[in-house]
C-alpha positions in Angstrom: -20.2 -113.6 90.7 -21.9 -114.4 87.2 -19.7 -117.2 85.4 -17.9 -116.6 82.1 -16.7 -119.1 80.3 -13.6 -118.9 78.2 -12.5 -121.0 75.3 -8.6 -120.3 73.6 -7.4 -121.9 70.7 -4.3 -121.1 68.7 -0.7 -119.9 70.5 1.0 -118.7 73.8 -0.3 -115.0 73.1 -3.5 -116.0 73.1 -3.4 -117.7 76.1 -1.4 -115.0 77.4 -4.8 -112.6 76.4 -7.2 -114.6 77.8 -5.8 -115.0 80.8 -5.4 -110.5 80.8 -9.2 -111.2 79.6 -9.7 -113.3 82.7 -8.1 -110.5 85.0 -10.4 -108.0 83.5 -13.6 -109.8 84.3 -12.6 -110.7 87.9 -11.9 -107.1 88.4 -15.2 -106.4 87.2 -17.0 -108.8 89.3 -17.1 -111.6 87.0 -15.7 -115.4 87.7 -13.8 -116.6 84.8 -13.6 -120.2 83.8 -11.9 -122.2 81.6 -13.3 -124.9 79.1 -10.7 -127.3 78.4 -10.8 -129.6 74.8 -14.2 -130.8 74.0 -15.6 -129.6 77.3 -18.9 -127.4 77.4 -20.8 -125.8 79.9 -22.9 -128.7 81.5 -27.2 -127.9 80.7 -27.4 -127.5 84.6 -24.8 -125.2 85.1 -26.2 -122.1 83.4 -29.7 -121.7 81.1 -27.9 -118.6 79.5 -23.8 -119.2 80.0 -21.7 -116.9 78.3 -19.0 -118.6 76.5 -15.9 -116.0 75.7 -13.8 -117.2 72.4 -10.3 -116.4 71.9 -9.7 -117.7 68.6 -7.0 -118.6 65.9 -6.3 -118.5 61.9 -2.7 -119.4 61.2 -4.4 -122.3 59.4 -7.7 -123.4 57.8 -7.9 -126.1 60.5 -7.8 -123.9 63.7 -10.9 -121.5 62.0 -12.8 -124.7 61.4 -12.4 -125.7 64.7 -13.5 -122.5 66.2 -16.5 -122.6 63.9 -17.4 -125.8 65.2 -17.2 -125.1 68.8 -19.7 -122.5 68.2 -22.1 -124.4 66.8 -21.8 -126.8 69.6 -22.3 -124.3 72.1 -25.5 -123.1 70.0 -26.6 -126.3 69.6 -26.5 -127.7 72.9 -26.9 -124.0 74.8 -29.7 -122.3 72.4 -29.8 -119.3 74.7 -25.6 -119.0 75.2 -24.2 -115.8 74.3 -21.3 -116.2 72.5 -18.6 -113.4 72.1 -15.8 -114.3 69.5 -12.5 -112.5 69.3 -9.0 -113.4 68.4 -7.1 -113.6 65.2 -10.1 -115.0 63.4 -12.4 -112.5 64.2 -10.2 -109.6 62.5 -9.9 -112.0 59.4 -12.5 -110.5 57.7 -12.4 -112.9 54.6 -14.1 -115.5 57.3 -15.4 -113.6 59.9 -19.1 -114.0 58.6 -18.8 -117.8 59.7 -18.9 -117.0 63.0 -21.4 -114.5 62.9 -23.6 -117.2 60.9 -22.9 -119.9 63.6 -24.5 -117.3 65.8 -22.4 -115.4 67.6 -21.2 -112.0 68.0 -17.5 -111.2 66.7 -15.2 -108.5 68.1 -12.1 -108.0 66.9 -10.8 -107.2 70.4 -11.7 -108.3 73.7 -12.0 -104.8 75.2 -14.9 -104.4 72.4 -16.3 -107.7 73.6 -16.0 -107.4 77.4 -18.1 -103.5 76.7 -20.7 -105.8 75.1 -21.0 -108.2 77.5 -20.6 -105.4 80.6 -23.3 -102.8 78.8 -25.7 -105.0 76.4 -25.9 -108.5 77.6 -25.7 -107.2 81.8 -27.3 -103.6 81.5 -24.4 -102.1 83.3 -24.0 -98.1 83.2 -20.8 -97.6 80.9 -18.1 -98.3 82.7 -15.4 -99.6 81.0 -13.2 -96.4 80.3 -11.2 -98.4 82.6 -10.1 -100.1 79.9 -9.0 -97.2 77.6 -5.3 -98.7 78.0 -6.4 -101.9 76.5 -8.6 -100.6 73.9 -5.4 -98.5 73.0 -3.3 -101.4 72.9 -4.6 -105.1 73.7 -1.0 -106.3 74.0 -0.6 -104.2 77.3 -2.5 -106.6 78.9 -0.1 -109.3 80.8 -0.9 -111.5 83.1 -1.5 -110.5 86.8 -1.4 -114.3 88.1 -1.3 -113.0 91.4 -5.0 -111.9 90.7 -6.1 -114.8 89.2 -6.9 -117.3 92.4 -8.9 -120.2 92.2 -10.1 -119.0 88.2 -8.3 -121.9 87.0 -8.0 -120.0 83.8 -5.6 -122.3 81.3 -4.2 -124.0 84.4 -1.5 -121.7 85.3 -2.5 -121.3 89.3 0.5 -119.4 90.3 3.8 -120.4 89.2 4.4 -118.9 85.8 2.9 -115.8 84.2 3.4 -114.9 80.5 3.8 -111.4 80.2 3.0 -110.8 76.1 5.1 -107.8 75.7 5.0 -107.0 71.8 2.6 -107.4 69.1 2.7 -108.3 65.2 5.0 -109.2 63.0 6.0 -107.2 59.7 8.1 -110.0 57.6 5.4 -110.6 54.9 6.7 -114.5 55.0 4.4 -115.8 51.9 2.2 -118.2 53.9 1.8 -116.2 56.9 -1.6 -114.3 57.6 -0.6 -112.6 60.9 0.7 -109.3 59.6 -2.9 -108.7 58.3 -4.4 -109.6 61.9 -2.6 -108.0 64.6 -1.5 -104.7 65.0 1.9 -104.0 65.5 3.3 -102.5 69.0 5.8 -102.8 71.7 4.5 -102.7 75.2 6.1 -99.8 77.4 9.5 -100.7 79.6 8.4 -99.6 82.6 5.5 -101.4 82.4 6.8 -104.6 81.4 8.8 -104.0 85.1 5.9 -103.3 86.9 4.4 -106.7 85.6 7.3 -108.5 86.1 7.9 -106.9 89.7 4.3 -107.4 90.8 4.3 -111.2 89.9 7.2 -111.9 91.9 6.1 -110.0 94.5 2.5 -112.6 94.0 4.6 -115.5 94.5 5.5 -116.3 90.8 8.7 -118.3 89.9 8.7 -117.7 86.2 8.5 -115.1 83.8 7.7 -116.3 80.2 8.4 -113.3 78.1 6.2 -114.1 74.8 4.7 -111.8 71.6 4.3 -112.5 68.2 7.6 -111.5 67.0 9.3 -110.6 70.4 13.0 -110.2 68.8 11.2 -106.8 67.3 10.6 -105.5 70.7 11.2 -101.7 70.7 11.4 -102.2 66.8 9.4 -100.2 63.9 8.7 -101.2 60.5 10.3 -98.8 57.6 7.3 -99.0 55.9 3.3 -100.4 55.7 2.9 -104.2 55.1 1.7 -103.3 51.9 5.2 -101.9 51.0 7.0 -104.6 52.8 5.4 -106.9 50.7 6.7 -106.0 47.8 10.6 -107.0 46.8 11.7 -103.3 47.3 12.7 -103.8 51.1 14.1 -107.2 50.6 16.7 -106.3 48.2 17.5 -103.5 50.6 17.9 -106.2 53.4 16.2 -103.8 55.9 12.3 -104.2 57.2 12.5 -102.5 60.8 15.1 -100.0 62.3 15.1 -99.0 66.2 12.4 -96.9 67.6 14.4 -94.0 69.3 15.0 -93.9 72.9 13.1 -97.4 73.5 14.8 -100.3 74.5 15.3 -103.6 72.6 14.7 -106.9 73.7 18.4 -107.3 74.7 17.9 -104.4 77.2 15.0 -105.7 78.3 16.1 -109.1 79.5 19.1 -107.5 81.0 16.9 -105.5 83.1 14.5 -108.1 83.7 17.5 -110.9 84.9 19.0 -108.1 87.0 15.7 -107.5 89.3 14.6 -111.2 89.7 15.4 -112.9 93.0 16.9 -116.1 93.6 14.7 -119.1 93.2 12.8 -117.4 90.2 13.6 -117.7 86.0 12.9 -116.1 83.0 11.9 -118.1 79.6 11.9 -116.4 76.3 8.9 -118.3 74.6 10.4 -117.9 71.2 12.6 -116.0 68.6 13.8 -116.1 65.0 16.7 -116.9 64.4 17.8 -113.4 62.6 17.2 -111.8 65.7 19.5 -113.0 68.1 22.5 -111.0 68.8 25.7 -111.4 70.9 24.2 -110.4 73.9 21.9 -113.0 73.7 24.1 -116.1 74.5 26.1 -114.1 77.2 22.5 -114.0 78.4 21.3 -117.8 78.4 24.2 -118.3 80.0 22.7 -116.1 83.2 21.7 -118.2 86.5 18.3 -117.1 86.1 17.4 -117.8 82.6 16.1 -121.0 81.4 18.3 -123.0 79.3 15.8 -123.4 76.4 15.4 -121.5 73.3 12.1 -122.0 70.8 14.2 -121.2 67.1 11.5 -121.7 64.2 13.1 -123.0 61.1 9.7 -123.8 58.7 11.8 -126.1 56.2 15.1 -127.4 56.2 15.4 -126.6 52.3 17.5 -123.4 51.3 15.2 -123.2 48.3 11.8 -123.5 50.5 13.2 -120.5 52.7 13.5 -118.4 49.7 9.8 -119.2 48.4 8.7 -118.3 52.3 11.0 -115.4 52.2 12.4 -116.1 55.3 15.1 -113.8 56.6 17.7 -116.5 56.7 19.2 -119.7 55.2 20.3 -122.9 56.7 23.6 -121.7 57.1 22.6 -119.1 59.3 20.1 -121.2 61.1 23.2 -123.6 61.9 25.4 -121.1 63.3 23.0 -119.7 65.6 22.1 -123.1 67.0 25.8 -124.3 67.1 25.9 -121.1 69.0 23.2 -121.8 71.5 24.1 -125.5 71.9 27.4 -124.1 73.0 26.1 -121.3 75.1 23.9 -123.9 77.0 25.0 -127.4 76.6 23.3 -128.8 79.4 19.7 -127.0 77.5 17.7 -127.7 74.8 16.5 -126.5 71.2 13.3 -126.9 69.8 11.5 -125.7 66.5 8.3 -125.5 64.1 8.0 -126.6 60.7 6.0 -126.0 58.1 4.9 -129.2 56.0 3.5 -129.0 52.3 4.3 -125.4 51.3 3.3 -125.4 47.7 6.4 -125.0 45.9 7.9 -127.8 48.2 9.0 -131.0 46.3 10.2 -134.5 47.7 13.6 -133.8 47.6 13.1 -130.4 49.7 11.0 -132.3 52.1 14.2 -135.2 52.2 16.4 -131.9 52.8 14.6 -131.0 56.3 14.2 -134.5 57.6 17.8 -134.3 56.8 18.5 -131.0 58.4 16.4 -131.8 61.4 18.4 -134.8 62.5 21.4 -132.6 62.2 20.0 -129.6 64.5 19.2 -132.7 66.9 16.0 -130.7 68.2 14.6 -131.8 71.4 11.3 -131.3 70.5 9.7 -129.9 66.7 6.5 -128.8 66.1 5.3 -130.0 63.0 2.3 -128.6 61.0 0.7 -129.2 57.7 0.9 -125.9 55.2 -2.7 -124.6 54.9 -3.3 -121.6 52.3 -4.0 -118.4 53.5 -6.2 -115.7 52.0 -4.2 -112.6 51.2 -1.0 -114.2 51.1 1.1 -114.7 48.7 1.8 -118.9 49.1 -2.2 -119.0 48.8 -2.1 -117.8 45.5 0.2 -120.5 44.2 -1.0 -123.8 42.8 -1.1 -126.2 46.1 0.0 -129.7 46.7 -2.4 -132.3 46.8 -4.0 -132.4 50.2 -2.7 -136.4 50.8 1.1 -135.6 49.8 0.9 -132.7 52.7 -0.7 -135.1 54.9 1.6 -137.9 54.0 4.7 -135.9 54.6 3.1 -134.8 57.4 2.9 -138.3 59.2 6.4 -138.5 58.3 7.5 -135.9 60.0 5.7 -136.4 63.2 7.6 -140.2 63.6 11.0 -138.5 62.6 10.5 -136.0 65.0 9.2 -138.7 67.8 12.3 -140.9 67.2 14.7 -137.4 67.5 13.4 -136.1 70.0 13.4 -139.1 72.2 17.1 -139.6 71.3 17.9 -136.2 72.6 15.7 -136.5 75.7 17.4 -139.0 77.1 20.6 -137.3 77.8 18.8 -136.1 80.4 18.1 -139.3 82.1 20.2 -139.6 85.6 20.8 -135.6 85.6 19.2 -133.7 88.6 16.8 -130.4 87.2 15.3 -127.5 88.6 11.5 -128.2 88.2 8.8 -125.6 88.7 5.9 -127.7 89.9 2.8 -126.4 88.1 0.0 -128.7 89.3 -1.3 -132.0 90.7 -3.6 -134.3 88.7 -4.4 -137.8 89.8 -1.7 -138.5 92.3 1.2 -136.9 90.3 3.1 -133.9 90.6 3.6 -132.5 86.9 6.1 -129.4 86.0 8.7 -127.9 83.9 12.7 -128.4 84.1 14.8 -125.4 83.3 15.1 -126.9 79.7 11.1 -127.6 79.4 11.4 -130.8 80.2 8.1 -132.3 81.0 8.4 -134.3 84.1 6.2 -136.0 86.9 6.4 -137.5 90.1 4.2 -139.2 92.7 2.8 -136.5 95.2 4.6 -136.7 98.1 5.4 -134.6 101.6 7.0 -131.8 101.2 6.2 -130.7 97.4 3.5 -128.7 96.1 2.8 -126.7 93.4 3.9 -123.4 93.1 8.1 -124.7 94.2 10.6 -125.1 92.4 12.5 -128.2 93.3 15.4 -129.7 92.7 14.9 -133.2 91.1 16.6 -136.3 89.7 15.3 -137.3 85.9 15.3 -141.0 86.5 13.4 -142.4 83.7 12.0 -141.1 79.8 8.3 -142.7 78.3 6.8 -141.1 75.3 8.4 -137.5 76.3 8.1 -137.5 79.9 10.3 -137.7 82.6 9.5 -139.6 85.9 11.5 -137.8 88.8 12.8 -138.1 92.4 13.8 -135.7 95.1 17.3 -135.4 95.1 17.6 -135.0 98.3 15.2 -135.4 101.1 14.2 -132.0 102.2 11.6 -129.7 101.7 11.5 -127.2 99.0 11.2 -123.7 98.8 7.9 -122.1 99.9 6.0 -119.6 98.1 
């Protein structure tokens, strides 16, 4: 099989689509392979590799490292054929970078695999195979049972991410994604037949991700353009139910009701103004992981209104008093959003403050970074060292927090899908995404879930122990 190389940078849904861009070229006769941080194809692998890019522009930094990689690979592999895709690619304000680093850009991977299939192979067409995909690239989720030995982004066989909605219509002023992905909800049924053919391939859990996945079976009242304007807000309404589909309440219910014991579900993330009842009765449900991924962006009332996000820190605090209640033995993590332009010292004191209130397991911090298009990128910006130093500060407060909250865990036992060994350790997930490792030993592989005792915390990790000496589940 003729190598491919694949490089992915930027969130779980684009993991999620290379890994449906992986399936696709196995199917095809291809091997995929994964490039991992700096790595490159080595000179005596292949004279002519083909290096696949999945790519990212939620900020200036993640298109300047895709640029970059590029013009390693061009640099080092002259000959490489390079096919770039991803967010980055349909950003058509720097899309020419890419093309000028030399290589060819696509805003889909259906359009790029077509290339590589027909131009760069000199196949006969053959890839109305993939009408469904060119109809809708968020159909494709991840057939992990398919997927042996491509050690595509290191999932081997014990989770799949099934993506199964796309785009986002909240116009939130800094946020470029409305203008780069199209928006859609993947079909129920065949969000079941994904699920049921994963289990059924010897997966143990389903991460349900998208890029807005609390507007699953969800349409926008009107075009972005519209949306962006004040008119909507002021009406407090941007989506309304599509008829007869389900929502993503319906969908978990269905999807917790099929899977068999010694498998879980994960929701990857939601915001926070989409959660209803249903869905703490439902993280309360033996097969769904105790961990919930809320974004918050800033801790500062008055920041949230400059976003236009749909909620206040009121709000915010009721649903995760809510969810620490629902799942007390879980956890609660977050992003936010450093240096948006309007954002003074005081505002930036306010979600320090706020933060150490939540008491978030674990926050993803990121420095603002102006987008074209948006609304936040046409407003004067902070200095590029006050960003950065707030920045820094966040990353240590966020450190010292989420250690804190870590070790309540210490001493408890966890159900731990084992994902992989690397140098002598076992590494996994716990139910509440705890990172945890233990010595390989008799009994354990990867692929199990096991139940383990937490019996020490470094730096974010948690060193385990059987709980009990037996062997665990098979897959």
């Amino acid at each position: 099989m003729k190598p491919v190389f694949i490089k992915t940078f930027g969130c779980k849904v684009n993991y999620s689509e290379s890994v449906a861009f992986a399936d696709v070229l196995k199917k095809y006769g291809y091997q995929p392979l994964e490039l991992t941080g700096s790595e490159l194809p080595s000179s005596d692998e292949l004279e002519r590799p083909v290096v696949f890019v999945n790519s990212c522009c939620v900020t200036k930094e993640a298109e300047r490292k895709a640029a970059q990689f590029v013009r390693r690979i061009k640099r080092e592999h002259p000959q490489s054929s390079v096919l770039f895709t991803g967010c980055a690619a349909r950003n058509h304000t720097v899309s020419d970078q890419y093309r000028d680093a030399g290589a060819e850009v696509f805003d889909f991977y259906p359009q790029a695999f077509a290339y590589l299939d027909e131009v760069l192979e000199g196949n006969a067409r053959r890839t109305d195979a993939l009408a469904s995909e060119a109809r809708y690239e968020s159909s494709q989720a991840i057939d992990t049972a398919a997927l042996d030995n491509t050690g595509i982004v290191g999932l081997g066989r014990s989770r799949a991410f099934i993506k199964v909605q796309d785009g986002c219509h909240n116009m939130c002023t800094f946020c470029i994604i409305p203008f780069v992905r199209p928006y859609a909800s993947l079909p129920f049924d065949e969000i079941i037949a994904q699920v049921d053919g994963n289990i059924a391939g010897g997966v143990r859990e389903i991460v349900l991700t998208g890029v807005n996945i609390g507007h699953y079976g969800m349409t926008p009242v009107d075009t972005i353009e519209n949306i962006a304007s004040d008119k909507h807000w002021r009406m407090g309404k941007l989506y309304e139910r599509t008829p007869g589909h389900p929502d993503l309440s319906d969908l978990v219910d269905a999807i917790l009701g099929r899977l068999p014991q010694g498998t879980r579900l994960r929701i990857s993330s939601i915001e926070p103004e989409d959660i209803d009842d249903r869905f703490y009765g439902q993280l309360q449900h033996p097969r769904m992981a105790p961990h919930v991924h809320l974004p918050l962006q800033s801790g500062s009332d008055g920041v949230l209104t400059e976003m236009r996000r749909l909620y206040d820190t009121a709000t915010y605090r009721n649903v995760a008093t809510r969810i620490r209640e629902a799942i007390p033995h879980g956890s609660l993590t977050t992003d936010i959003l450093v240096g948006f332009p309007t954002e003074t010292d005081e505002q930036f004191a306010e979600t320090l403050d706020f933060c150490t209130d939540m008491r978030f397991e674990r926050i993803h911090g990121f420095p603002y970074s102006p987008r074209p298009g948006t609304r936040a990128g046409r407003l004067p910006q902070l200095p590029r060292e006050v960003v950065q130093e707030r920045n820094r500060r966040l990353i240590a407060h966020c450190a010292m927090l989420g250690e804190q909250q870590w070790q309540r865990f210490v001493g408890r036992s966890s159900q731990v899908l084992v994902e992989e060994e690397r140098d002598g350790m076992l590494i996994g997930h716990g139910e509440a995404y705890q990172v945890v490792q233990l010595p390989v030993q008799e009994g354990i592989e990867a692929g199990n879930i096991v139940e383990l005792k937490l019996t020490n915390l470094r730096d974010g990790v948690f060193s385990a122990e059987p709980v009990r000496e037996k062997k665990a589940q098979s897959v």
